[in-house]
Amino acid sequence: MEEKADLRAIEYGELESIVTGLLEKKFRASQIYGWIHGKQAESLDAMTNVPGGLKEALSKDYEIFTVKKDRVQESALDGTRKYLFELHDGNLIESVFMRYEHGDSVCVSTQVGCRMGCKFCASTIDGLVRNLTAGEMLGQIYGIMKDTGSRISNVVMMGSGEPLDNYDESLKFIRMLTDERGLNISQRNVTLSTCGIVPRIRELADEELTITLAISLHACSDEKRRELMPVANKYSLDEIIGACRYYFDRTGRRLTFEYSLVNGVNDNDDDARGLAMLLRGLNCHVNLIPVNPVRERNYAQSTKQAVLAFKNKLEKNHINVTIRREMGRDIDGACGQLRRRVISAEGRILRKDTKDA
Ligand code: SAH
């Protein structure tokens, strides 16, 4: 049987062509899109004002793929909720819901697994299984909205996966998420985080978006960075900073740099000084994240004093810096940990889609 396509993953313009191709009026596309992305409908059946004939015609080739809540862990410390979702093909992905003073936020995954191989990260241990579609990224947010009743105002693409390794779907997701016919989230409230795929950063800069770009730096020399992140063998820090300058020139958006502090690896005074030199003159903000220890990995969190000293050193060098509040420390906080634990404890399979893997 030919597999149907996911209606949730279809952009407005394409939906309009599908609907007019079925000899229906254009406004039906607007109705259907509104059901899926405005009201978060989960089936064609739910669309009460769409004619039965059209629903039937669509249902021959399309359906709305499920992004089904498998389980949720809520942090007793800060109310952060970590979701495990099951996709229509049985794959499991994680998403996180966080409440902040400035609004509720969702952290979405962009791939099942990841092939970037960062040494401290749980998401990449078994490599990449497959890319997520824009519909599956939206589905994570819609599922969380349904479960919490929250109106989401911020979205960060910082879950499992490398968004710039799944460029087209990530971009489509951003366009659909910020479309006024859907959730209409401001692009300024969307952050895309990357390990630093330089040509893609430049391409993203040319898209004329106003999203925030976050770069996972984690080291201030190529040598040290290569120990933590294999992608550093491909792109140097100079090339990354060059691409960041280009991003700022094109978009006017301040950059964010993420720096996970690992005890004895990248957290001494010289590291802080090196980082300040690297970022000098760049309109940016540094987010320090005490590394979240992952069972399979041998990295420990920097001490409180080391984190504070690192922060002070950056501030003395006029770098904007904050220490990321550790959300959900008690609930498998680090990317990919919950999924791994469930897969190994319950013998759930790690499905591979041979097409994409
Ligand atoms: N692939 C993208 C986004 C996913 S991860 C990227 O590399 O930016 C989001 C952030 O969490 C990245 O900065 C990543 O390096 C960091 N991260 C992953 N595992 C971590 C851990 N165990 N402790 C602290 N930070 C971690």
Short mmCIF file of C-alpha atoms and ligand atoms in Angstrom, two decimals:
data_model
loop_
_atom_site.label_atom_id
_atom_site.label_comp_id
_atom_site.label_asym_id
_atom_site.label_seq_id
_atom_site.Cartn_x
_atom_site.Cartn_y
_atom_site.Cartn_z
CA MET A 1 0.00 0.00 0.00
CA GLU A 2 1.28 3.41 -0.97
CA GLU A 3 1.88 5.48 2.13
CA LYS A 4 -0.18 8.63 2.51
CA ALA A 5 1.45 12.01 2.97
CA ASP A 6 1.21 14.15 6.11
CA LEU A 7 -1.16 17.10 5.61
CA ARG A 8 0.46 18.88 8.57
CA ALA A 9 3.74 19.07 6.66
CA ILE A 10 2.26 20.93 3.69
CA GLU A 11 2.78 24.66 3.35
CA TYR A 12 -0.12 26.94 2.53
CA GLY A 13 0.74 27.54 -1.13
CA GLU A 14 1.05 23.84 -1.83
CA LEU A 15 -2.22 23.10 -0.05
CA GLU A 16 -3.90 25.67 -2.25
CA SER A 17 -2.67 23.87 -5.39
CA ILE A 18 -3.83 20.53 -4.02
CA VAL A 19 -7.28 21.90 -3.27
CA THR A 20 -7.69 23.71 -6.59
CA GLY A 21 -6.37 20.57 -8.32
CA LEU A 22 -9.41 18.81 -6.86
CA LEU A 23 -11.54 21.53 -8.48
CA GLU A 24 -12.44 23.13 -5.18
CA LYS A 25 -12.40 26.84 -4.33
CA LYS A 26 -9.24 28.35 -2.88
CA PHE A 27 -10.89 29.33 0.39
CA ARG A 28 -11.16 25.65 1.25
CA ALA A 29 -7.38 25.57 1.51
CA SER A 30 -7.54 28.41 3.98
CA GLN A 31 -10.20 26.57 6.01
CA ILE A 32 -8.21 23.34 6.09
CA TYR A 33 -4.95 25.10 6.93
CA GLY A 34 -6.74 26.94 9.72
CA TRP A 35 -8.02 23.67 11.14
CA ILE A 36 -4.59 22.06 11.12
CA HIS A 37 -2.41 24.96 12.22
CA GLY A 38 -4.80 27.35 13.94
CA LYS A 39 -7.01 24.86 15.78
CA GLN A 40 -4.49 21.97 15.83
CA ALA A 41 -6.97 19.49 14.38
CA GLU A 42 -5.68 15.94 14.37
CA SER A 43 -7.85 14.46 11.64
CA LEU A 44 -9.78 15.42 8.54
CA ASP A 45 -12.92 14.24 10.34
CA ALA A 46 -12.57 17.06 12.86
CA MET A 47 -13.00 19.69 10.12
CA THR A 48 -16.72 20.18 10.49
CA ASN A 49 -17.19 22.96 7.92
CA VAL A 50 -15.24 21.24 5.14
CA PRO A 51 -17.48 19.32 2.70
CA GLY A 52 -17.45 15.55 3.06
CA GLY A 53 -16.59 15.05 -0.60
CA LEU A 54 -13.42 17.09 -0.32
CA LYS A 55 -12.37 15.33 2.88
CA GLU A 56 -12.90 12.02 1.18
CA ALA A 57 -10.90 13.04 -1.89
CA LEU A 58 -8.05 14.29 0.31
CA SER A 59 -8.08 11.19 2.49
CA LYS A 60 -7.08 9.05 -0.51
CA ASP A 61 -3.60 10.58 -0.49
CA TYR A 62 -3.32 12.45 2.79
CA GLU A 63 -3.78 12.09 6.50
CA ILE A 64 -2.50 13.93 9.57
CA PHE A 65 0.35 11.94 11.03
CA THR A 66 0.17 11.24 14.73
CA VAL A 67 2.70 12.69 17.13
CA LYS A 68 1.46 10.73 20.09
CA LYS A 69 2.34 11.47 23.69
CA ASP A 70 4.10 8.37 25.01
CA ARG A 71 4.95 9.79 28.42
CA VAL A 72 5.78 13.00 30.26
CA GLN A 73 8.16 13.67 33.10
CA GLU A 74 7.54 16.80 35.13
CA SER A 75 10.31 18.40 37.12
CA ALA A 76 9.51 18.82 40.78
CA LEU A 77 12.06 21.64 40.83
CA ASP A 78 10.76 24.01 38.17
CA GLY A 79 7.70 22.49 36.43
CA THR A 80 9.64 21.80 33.23
CA ARG A 81 7.95 18.99 31.34
CA LYS A 82 9.86 16.57 29.20
CA TYR A 83 7.80 14.76 26.57
CA LEU A 84 8.48 11.56 24.77
CA PHE A 85 6.43 11.43 21.56
CA GLU A 86 5.87 8.43 19.31
CA LEU A 87 5.77 9.16 15.59
CA HIS A 88 3.56 7.37 13.05
CA ASP A 89 6.42 4.99 12.17
CA GLY A 90 7.16 4.10 15.80
CA ASN A 91 10.20 6.33 16.24
CA LEU A 92 10.51 8.13 19.55
CA ILE A 93 11.51 11.78 19.97
CA GLU A 94 11.85 14.20 22.88
CA SER A 95 10.54 17.73 23.34
CA VAL A 96 10.61 20.00 26.36
CA PHE A 97 8.08 22.50 27.73
CA MET A 98 9.39 25.31 29.93
CA ARG A 99 7.62 28.13 31.67
CA TYR A 100 9.48 31.42 31.83
CA GLU A 101 8.40 34.84 33.03
CA HIS A 102 8.44 36.12 29.46
CA GLY A 103 6.22 33.28 28.21
CA ASP A 104 5.99 29.56 27.69
CA SER A 105 8.59 27.91 25.56
CA VAL A 106 9.00 24.64 23.68
CA CYS A 107 12.28 22.99 22.74
CA VAL A 108 11.77 20.85 19.63
CA SER A 109 13.78 18.03 18.10
CA THR A 110 14.63 18.32 14.42
CA GLN A 111 15.90 14.78 13.76
CA VAL A 112 15.50 11.29 15.21
CA GLY A 113 19.00 10.88 16.59
CA CYS A 114 21.86 12.94 15.20
CA ARG A 115 25.03 12.30 13.23
CA MET A 116 27.17 15.15 14.54
CA GLY A 117 28.84 13.02 17.21
CA CYS A 118 29.41 15.66 19.95
CA LYS A 119 31.16 13.81 22.74
CA PHE A 120 29.02 15.01 25.66
CA CYS A 121 25.62 14.58 24.00
CA ALA A 122 23.24 11.62 24.41
CA SER A 123 21.26 12.29 21.20
CA THR A 124 24.07 11.26 18.91
CA ILE A 125 25.18 8.01 20.55
CA ASP A 126 23.34 5.80 18.05
CA GLY A 127 23.74 8.15 15.11
CA LEU A 128 21.06 9.55 12.86
CA VAL A 129 17.89 7.52 12.32
CA ARG A 130 16.05 9.98 10.08
CA ASN A 131 15.14 13.61 9.55
CA LEU A 132 11.90 14.97 10.97
CA THR A 133 9.47 16.74 8.66
CA ALA A 134 8.22 20.26 9.36
CA GLY A 135 4.90 18.61 10.25
CA GLU A 136 6.54 16.46 12.90
CA MET A 137 8.29 19.50 14.36
CA LEU A 138 4.98 21.39 14.50
CA GLY A 139 3.29 18.28 15.90
CA GLN A 140 5.54 18.42 18.97
CA ILE A 141 4.34 21.95 19.74
CA TYR A 142 0.68 21.21 19.00
CA GLY A 143 0.85 18.12 21.23
CA ILE A 144 2.30 20.14 24.09
CA MET A 145 -0.28 22.91 23.65
CA LYS A 146 -3.04 20.33 23.83
CA ASP A 147 -1.55 18.71 26.90
CA THR A 148 -0.81 21.88 28.88
CA GLY A 149 -3.42 24.29 27.53
CA SER A 150 -0.60 26.78 27.12
CA ARG A 151 -0.21 29.36 24.39
CA ILE A 152 3.38 28.95 23.33
CA SER A 153 5.27 32.17 22.65
CA ASN A 154 8.86 30.95 22.23
CA VAL A 155 10.35 28.08 20.30
CA VAL A 156 13.92 26.87 20.43
CA MET A 157 15.29 24.32 17.98
CA MET A 158 17.59 22.81 20.57
CA GLY A 159 16.26 19.32 21.02
CA SER A 160 17.82 16.26 19.43
CA GLY A 161 19.25 16.69 15.98
CA GLU A 162 21.12 19.29 13.97
CA PRO A 163 18.65 21.64 12.26
CA LEU A 164 21.12 22.73 9.59
CA ASP A 165 21.66 19.05 8.69
CA ASN A 166 17.91 19.00 7.95
CA TYR A 167 17.87 22.42 6.36
CA ASP A 168 14.82 22.39 4.11
CA GLU A 169 12.40 20.97 6.67
CA SER A 170 13.77 23.21 9.42
CA LEU A 171 13.21 26.27 7.25
CA LYS A 172 9.74 25.14 6.29
CA PHE A 173 8.99 24.62 9.98
CA ILE A 174 10.07 28.18 10.78
CA ARG A 175 7.94 29.60 7.97
CA MET A 176 4.87 27.62 9.04
CA LEU A 177 5.34 28.32 12.73
CA THR A 178 5.51 32.04 12.12
CA ASP A 179 2.71 32.11 9.50
CA GLU A 180 -0.22 34.28 10.58
CA ARG A 181 -2.64 31.55 9.52
CA GLY A 182 -1.01 29.21 12.08
CA LEU A 183 0.46 29.92 15.51
CA ASN A 184 1.77 33.26 14.24
CA ILE A 185 4.77 33.16 16.55
CA SER A 186 7.12 36.09 16.03
CA GLN A 187 10.35 35.11 14.26
CA ARG A 188 12.19 37.01 16.95
CA ASN A 189 10.95 34.41 19.41
CA VAL A 190 12.39 31.51 17.45
CA THR A 191 15.96 30.32 18.04
CA LEU A 192 17.82 27.90 15.81
CA SER A 193 20.83 26.26 17.41
CA THR A 194 23.63 24.76 15.34
CA CYS A 195 26.94 23.06 15.97
CA GLY A 196 28.36 25.30 13.24
CA ILE A 197 27.82 24.07 9.67
CA VAL A 198 29.38 27.10 8.01
CA PRO A 199 27.93 27.05 4.46
CA ARG A 200 24.45 26.55 5.90
CA ILE A 201 24.85 29.47 8.31
CA ARG A 202 25.64 31.68 5.32
CA GLU A 203 22.66 30.29 3.43
CA LEU A 204 20.43 30.93 6.44
CA ALA A 205 21.70 34.51 6.63
CA ASP A 206 20.39 35.05 3.10
CA GLU A 207 16.86 33.85 3.92
CA GLU A 208 15.86 37.27 5.30
CA LEU A 209 14.54 35.86 8.55
CA THR A 210 14.69 37.59 11.93
CA ILE A 211 15.18 34.48 14.03
CA THR A 212 17.96 34.22 16.60
CA LEU A 213 20.91 32.09 15.62
CA ALA A 214 22.66 30.21 18.42
CA ILE A 215 26.04 28.60 17.85
CA SER A 216 27.28 25.74 20.00
CA LEU A 217 30.88 26.73 20.58
CA HIS A 218 32.03 24.85 23.70
CA ALA A 219 35.70 25.66 23.11
CA CYS A 220 37.80 28.63 22.08
CA SER A 221 40.53 26.83 20.13
CA ASP A 222 40.12 24.49 17.18
CA GLU A 223 42.27 21.92 18.92
CA LYS A 224 40.07 21.76 22.02
CA ARG A 225 36.90 21.96 19.99
CA ARG A 226 37.93 18.98 17.87
CA GLU A 227 38.16 16.90 21.04
CA LEU A 228 34.53 17.64 21.90
CA MET A 229 32.90 18.11 18.50
CA PRO A 230 33.85 16.16 15.35
CA VAL A 231 32.28 18.91 13.20
CA ALA A 232 35.28 21.07 14.21
CA ASN A 233 37.42 18.92 11.91
CA LYS A 234 35.45 20.30 9.03
CA TYR A 235 35.00 23.97 9.95
CA SER A 236 37.43 26.14 11.89
CA LEU A 237 36.45 28.68 14.51
CA ASP A 238 37.63 31.45 12.18
CA GLU A 239 35.24 30.25 9.52
CA ILE A 240 32.40 30.03 12.05
CA ILE A 241 33.03 33.54 13.36
CA GLY A 242 33.23 34.80 9.77
CA ALA A 243 29.85 33.23 9.01
CA CYS A 244 28.44 34.76 12.23
CA ARG A 245 29.60 38.23 11.20
CA TYR A 246 27.92 37.68 7.87
CA TYR A 247 24.73 36.57 9.65
CA PHE A 248 24.75 39.75 11.73
CA ASP A 249 25.45 41.95 8.70
CA ARG A 250 22.57 40.45 6.78
CA THR A 251 19.99 40.23 9.58
CA GLY A 252 21.03 42.71 12.26
CA ARG A 253 20.31 39.99 14.80
CA ARG A 254 22.53 39.58 17.83
CA LEU A 255 24.11 36.14 17.98
CA THR A 256 23.98 33.70 20.86
CA PHE A 257 26.90 31.43 21.67
CA GLU A 258 26.36 28.36 23.78
CA TYR A 259 29.21 27.13 25.86
CA SER A 260 28.76 23.98 27.93
CA LEU A 261 31.24 23.95 30.78
CA VAL A 262 32.97 20.63 31.35
CA ASN A 263 35.07 20.17 34.45
CA GLY A 264 38.77 20.35 33.66
CA VAL A 265 38.19 20.36 29.90
CA ASN A 266 37.14 23.85 28.80
CA ASP A 267 36.52 25.81 32.00
CA ASN A 268 39.78 27.44 33.06
CA ASP A 269 40.90 31.05 33.02
CA ASP A 270 42.70 30.73 29.69
CA ASP A 271 39.59 29.27 28.11
CA ALA A 272 37.55 32.26 29.26
CA ARG A 273 40.19 34.70 28.02
CA GLY A 274 40.42 32.87 24.68
CA LEU A 275 36.66 32.97 24.29
CA ALA A 276 36.56 36.71 25.01
CA MET A 277 39.25 37.30 22.36
CA LEU A 278 37.45 35.16 19.83
CA LEU A 279 34.18 37.04 20.26
CA ARG A 280 35.67 40.54 20.51
CA GLY A 281 33.74 43.11 18.50
CA LEU A 282 30.89 40.76 17.70
CA ASN A 283 27.36 41.72 18.76
CA CYS A 284 26.62 38.66 20.82
CA HIS A 285 25.58 37.02 24.02
CA VAL A 286 27.13 33.97 25.67
CA ASN A 287 25.03 31.33 27.37
CA LEU A 288 27.01 29.22 29.82
CA ILE A 289 25.57 25.76 30.44
CA PRO A 290 27.09 23.56 33.14
CA VAL A 291 27.36 20.29 31.20
CA ASN A 292 24.59 17.84 31.95
CA PRO A 293 26.32 14.56 32.75
CA VAL A 294 25.21 11.72 30.46
CA ARG A 295 25.46 8.17 31.75
CA GLU A 296 27.29 6.85 28.71
CA ARG A 297 29.78 9.72 28.73
CA ASN A 298 32.60 10.53 31.01
CA TYR A 299 32.21 14.27 31.46
CA ALA A 300 31.58 16.05 34.74
CA GLN A 301 30.01 19.41 35.42
CA SER A 302 32.28 22.34 36.24
CA THR A 303 32.16 23.42 39.86
CA LYS A 304 29.99 26.38 40.86
CA GLN A 305 33.13 28.44 41.50
CA ALA A 306 34.57 27.61 38.10
CA VAL A 307 31.31 28.61 36.39
CA LEU A 308 31.21 31.93 38.26
CA ALA A 309 34.88 32.63 37.63
CA PHE A 310 34.37 31.92 33.93
CA LYS A 311 31.43 34.30 33.84
CA ASN A 312 33.34 37.04 35.67
CA LYS A 313 36.26 36.76 33.31
CA LEU A 314 34.00 37.18 30.29
CA GLU A 315 32.28 40.16 31.88
CA LYS A 316 35.59 41.84 32.64
CA ASN A 317 36.26 41.52 28.94
CA HIS A 318 32.93 43.18 28.10
CA ILE A 319 31.18 40.07 26.86
CA ASN A 320 27.44 39.74 27.60
CA VAL A 321 26.98 36.53 29.48
CA THR A 322 24.36 34.58 31.41
CA ILE A 323 24.41 31.23 33.12
CA ARG A 324 21.62 29.13 31.70
CA ARG A 325 19.13 28.16 34.36
CA GLU A 326 19.29 24.42 34.54
CA MET A 327 15.79 23.37 33.73
CA GLY A 328 14.58 19.90 34.54
CA ARG A 329 17.79 18.57 36.04
CA ASP A 330 15.82 15.86 37.78
CA ILE A 331 14.10 14.56 34.62
CA ASP A 332 16.75 13.33 32.22
CA GLY A 333 17.39 16.96 31.29
CA ALA A 334 20.12 16.41 28.71
CA CYS A 335 19.09 16.05 25.07
CA GLY A 336 18.25 12.49 24.16
CA GLN A 337 18.54 10.97 27.64
CA LEU A 338 14.90 10.11 28.18
CA ARG A 339 14.59 8.50 24.76
CA ARG A 340 17.70 6.41 25.32
CA ARG A 341 16.56 5.27 28.73
CA VAL A 342 13.15 4.17 27.44
CA ILE A 343 14.62 2.41 24.41
CA SER A 344 17.09 0.43 26.50
CA ALA A 345 14.88 -0.26 29.53
CA GLU A 346 11.79 -1.31 27.62
CA GLY A 347 13.48 -2.91 24.65
CA ARG A 348 11.71 -0.44 22.35
CA ILE A 349 13.25 -0.61 18.94
CA LEU A 350 15.28 2.05 17.32
CA ARG A 351 13.66 2.02 13.93
CA LYS A 352 15.70 2.85 10.89
CA ASP A 353 14.24 4.34 7.79
CA THR A 354 16.58 2.94 5.19
CA LYS A 355 15.66 5.73 2.78
CA ASP A 356 17.16 8.48 4.92
CA ALA A 357 19.56 6.71 7.23
N1 SAH B 1 22.56 20.36 17.09
C1 SAH B 1 22.28 21.66 17.61
C2 SAH B 1 21.12 21.71 18.59
C3 SAH B 1 20.96 20.62 19.58
S1 SAH B 1 21.63 20.60 21.17
C4 SAH B 1 23.52 22.24 18.26
O1 SAH B 1 24.54 21.58 18.30
O2 SAH B 1 23.48 23.39 18.66
C5 SAH B 1 21.35 22.09 22.04
C6 SAH B 1 22.55 22.46 22.89
O3 SAH B 1 22.75 21.57 23.99
C7 SAH B 1 23.86 22.47 22.11
O4 SAH B 1 24.60 23.59 22.48
C8 SAH B 1 24.52 21.20 22.60
O5 SAH B 1 25.90 21.23 22.38
C9 SAH B 1 24.11 21.19 24.06
N2 SAH B 1 24.22 19.91 24.75
C10 SAH B 1 24.00 18.67 24.29
N3 SAH B 1 24.19 17.75 25.25
C11 SAH B 1 24.53 18.43 26.36
C12 SAH B 1 24.86 18.05 27.69
N4 SAH B 1 24.88 16.78 28.06
N5 SAH B 1 25.15 19.04 28.55
C13 SAH B 1 25.12 20.33 28.19
N6 SAH B 1 24.82 20.75 26.97
C14 SAH B 1 24.54 19.82 26.05
#
